[in-house]
Structures are given as C-alpha cells and as structure tokens.
mmCIF file of C-alpha atoms in Angstrom:
data_model
loop_
_atom_site.group_PDB
_atom_site.id
_atom_site.type_symbol
_atom_site.label_atom_id
_atom_site.label_comp_id
_atom_site.label_asym_id
_atom_site.label_seq_id
_atom_site.Cartn_x
_atom_site.Cartn_y
_atom_site.Cartn_z
ATOM 1 C CA MET A 28 0.000 0.000 0.000
ATOM 2 C CA ASP A 29 1.541 3.264 -1.137
ATOM 3 C CA GLU A 30 0.857 6.425 0.788
ATOM 4 C CA TYR A 31 1.555 9.900 -0.508
ATOM 5 C CA PHE A 32 1.473 13.381 0.920
ATOM 6 C CA PHE A 33 -1.698 15.339 0.266
ATOM 7 C CA PRO A 34 -3.711 12.427 -1.177
ATOM 8 C CA PHE A 35 -6.785 14.624 -1.635
ATOM 9 C CA LEU A 36 -5.065 17.419 -3.577
ATOM 10 C CA VAL A 37 -3.823 15.445 -6.584
ATOM 11 C CA GLU A 38 -5.008 12.263 -8.208
ATOM 12 C CA GLU A 39 -3.181 9.046 -7.350
ATOM 13 C CA ASN A 40 -1.553 8.571 -10.770
ATOM 14 C CA LEU A 41 -0.061 12.070 -10.655
ATOM 15 C CA ALA A 42 1.128 11.536 -7.082
ATOM 16 C CA GLN A 43 2.958 8.399 -8.238
ATOM 17 C CA GLN A 44 4.601 10.168 -11.200
ATOM 18 C CA ILE A 45 5.854 13.298 -9.393
ATOM 19 C CA PRO A 46 8.869 11.611 -7.691
ATOM 20 C CA VAL A 47 9.915 10.041 -10.998
ATOM 21 C CA VAL A 48 9.739 13.391 -12.775
ATOM 22 C CA PHE A 49 11.816 15.023 -10.012
ATOM 23 C CA ILE A 50 14.515 12.381 -10.390
ATOM 24 C CA GLY A 51 14.613 12.798 -14.176
ATOM 25 C CA ALA A 52 14.657 16.580 -13.897
ATOM 26 C CA SER A 53 17.577 16.343 -11.486
ATOM 27 C CA PHE A 54 19.516 14.558 -14.253
ATOM 28 C CA VAL A 55 18.876 17.564 -16.493
ATOM 29 C CA GLY A 56 20.003 19.875 -13.695
ATOM 30 C CA MET A 57 23.364 18.091 -13.476
ATOM 31 C CA VAL A 58 24.542 19.615 -16.750
ATOM 32 C CA SER A 59 27.644 21.774 -16.376
ATOM 33 C CA ASN A 60 27.408 25.529 -16.762
ATOM 34 C CA LYS A 61 30.220 25.160 -19.285
ATOM 35 C CA VAL A 62 27.847 23.189 -21.519
ATOM 36 C CA LEU A 63 24.706 25.292 -21.067
ATOM 37 C CA HIS A 64 25.987 28.785 -20.321
ATOM 38 C CA HIS A 65 22.753 30.444 -19.236
ATOM 39 C CA PRO A 66 20.182 29.208 -16.704
ATOM 40 C CA ILE A 67 17.376 29.814 -19.211
ATOM 41 C CA TYR A 68 18.792 26.991 -21.337
ATOM 42 C CA VAL A 69 18.677 24.631 -18.352
ATOM 43 C CA ILE A 70 15.035 25.610 -17.862
ATOM 44 C CA LEU A 71 14.464 24.973 -21.570
ATOM 45 C CA ALA A 72 16.081 21.536 -21.211
ATOM 46 C CA GLY A 73 13.784 20.826 -18.267
ATOM 47 C CA LEU A 74 10.749 21.754 -20.353
ATOM 48 C CA ILE A 75 11.952 19.524 -23.188
ATOM 49 C CA PHE A 76 12.453 16.699 -20.670
ATOM 50 C CA SER A 77 8.894 17.193 -19.443
ATOM 51 C CA ILE A 78 7.527 17.009 -22.982
ATOM 52 C CA ILE A 79 9.529 13.861 -23.692
ATOM 53 C CA TYR A 80 8.456 12.269 -20.409
ATOM 54 C CA LEU A 81 4.773 13.037 -20.958
ATOM 55 C CA ASN A 82 4.781 11.798 -24.558
ATOM 56 C CA LYS A 83 7.197 8.877 -24.400
ATOM 57 C CA ALA A 84 4.322 6.415 -24.001
ATOM 58 C CA GLN A 85 5.587 2.907 -24.759
ATOM 59 C CA PHE A 86 8.777 3.904 -26.580
ATOM 60 C CA PHE A 87 11.128 3.464 -23.606
ATOM 61 C CA ASN A 88 9.498 0.354 -22.111
ATOM 62 C CA HIS A 89 12.043 -2.350 -21.297
ATOM 63 C CA PHE A 90 14.845 0.097 -22.001
ATOM 64 C CA GLY A 91 17.158 0.581 -19.047
ATOM 65 C CA GLY A 92 17.920 4.134 -18.035
ATOM 66 C CA ALA A 93 14.855 5.722 -19.615
ATOM 67 C CA LEU A 94 15.014 8.771 -17.352
ATOM 68 C CA GLY A 95 18.694 9.352 -18.049
ATOM 69 C CA THR A 96 18.197 8.829 -21.769
ATOM 70 C CA SER A 97 15.286 11.273 -21.815
ATOM 71 C CA ALA A 98 17.354 13.796 -19.866
ATOM 72 C CA CYS A 99 20.287 13.364 -22.270
ATOM 73 C CA ILE A 100 18.038 13.914 -25.292
ATOM 74 C CA ALA A 101 16.591 17.025 -23.652
ATOM 75 C CA VAL A 102 20.030 18.477 -22.882
ATOM 76 C CA VAL A 103 21.327 17.766 -26.395
ATOM 77 C CA ALA A 104 18.216 19.428 -27.857
ATOM 78 C CA ALA A 105 18.720 22.445 -25.576
ATOM 79 C CA ILE A 106 22.371 22.692 -26.634
ATOM 80 C CA GLY A 107 21.261 22.668 -30.271
ATOM 81 C CA LEU A 108 18.631 25.344 -29.665
ATOM 82 C CA ALA A 109 21.102 27.445 -27.680
ATOM 83 C CA THR A 110 23.573 27.247 -30.559
ATOM 84 C CA VAL A 111 20.918 28.305 -33.071
ATOM 85 C CA ILE A 112 19.769 31.170 -30.833
ATOM 86 C CA GLN A 113 23.313 32.409 -30.197
ATOM 87 C CA GLN A 114 24.134 32.337 -33.900
ATOM 88 C CA LYS A 115 20.773 33.965 -34.702
ATOM 89 C CA GLY A 116 19.749 31.195 -37.053
ATOM 90 C CA PHE A 117 21.429 28.809 -39.412
ATOM 91 C CA ARG A 118 24.272 30.230 -41.453
ATOM 92 C CA LYS A 119 26.670 28.575 -43.787
ATOM 93 C CA LYS A 120 30.243 28.906 -42.695
ATOM 94 C CA LYS A 121 32.480 30.644 -45.142
ATOM 95 C CA LYS A 122 35.248 28.520 -46.560
ATOM 96 C CA GLU A 123 38.651 29.632 -45.451
ATOM 97 C CA LYS A 124 41.448 29.623 -47.982
#
C-alpha cells in the first residue's frame, strides 16, 4: 500500500509520477554551466524533458535508463537550440582559404 502526501489534492496517478519526474529533472540539472551557459537553457532543457516524459508512451518500455536517456536527449536538444539562438539562425560557414 503506497501512501503519498496530500492524497486529496492530486489524483493518485499524478502523485505516483511526481517523484519520478523530479529524479529525471535532477539529471537535467546536473549539466555543467560550461555546456549550457545560461540558466534559461537549463530551464528549456527541463521543459523539453517534461515534454519527452509526458509523450514517451511505450517507446522506452524495457529500455534501461529511460530517465537518463530522456534527460540526455533534452540536454542535447537544448544545446542545439542554444547554438541556433546564439548564432541567430542557421548560417553557412564561409570557406577559409
């Protein structure tokens, strides 16, 4: 029998998922500030993690480390978006002679 805090405030399924989401989000929060230079990008990675977690459905079943994998995908996506934002879009690099 599982017991949770505030059982009447949130439904049981949500109460069971909250600790799992916190653990996965902590994986996102472990990224170095040398990788994601601004805290807004860490927040963005956390939002991406949330979207992945909510929509992963059956994709990660029987796949060890699903939370860590989801967090890694979120951080890599945030790094890509940060790069695009910092460069103000996609630009071709000029060939150096």
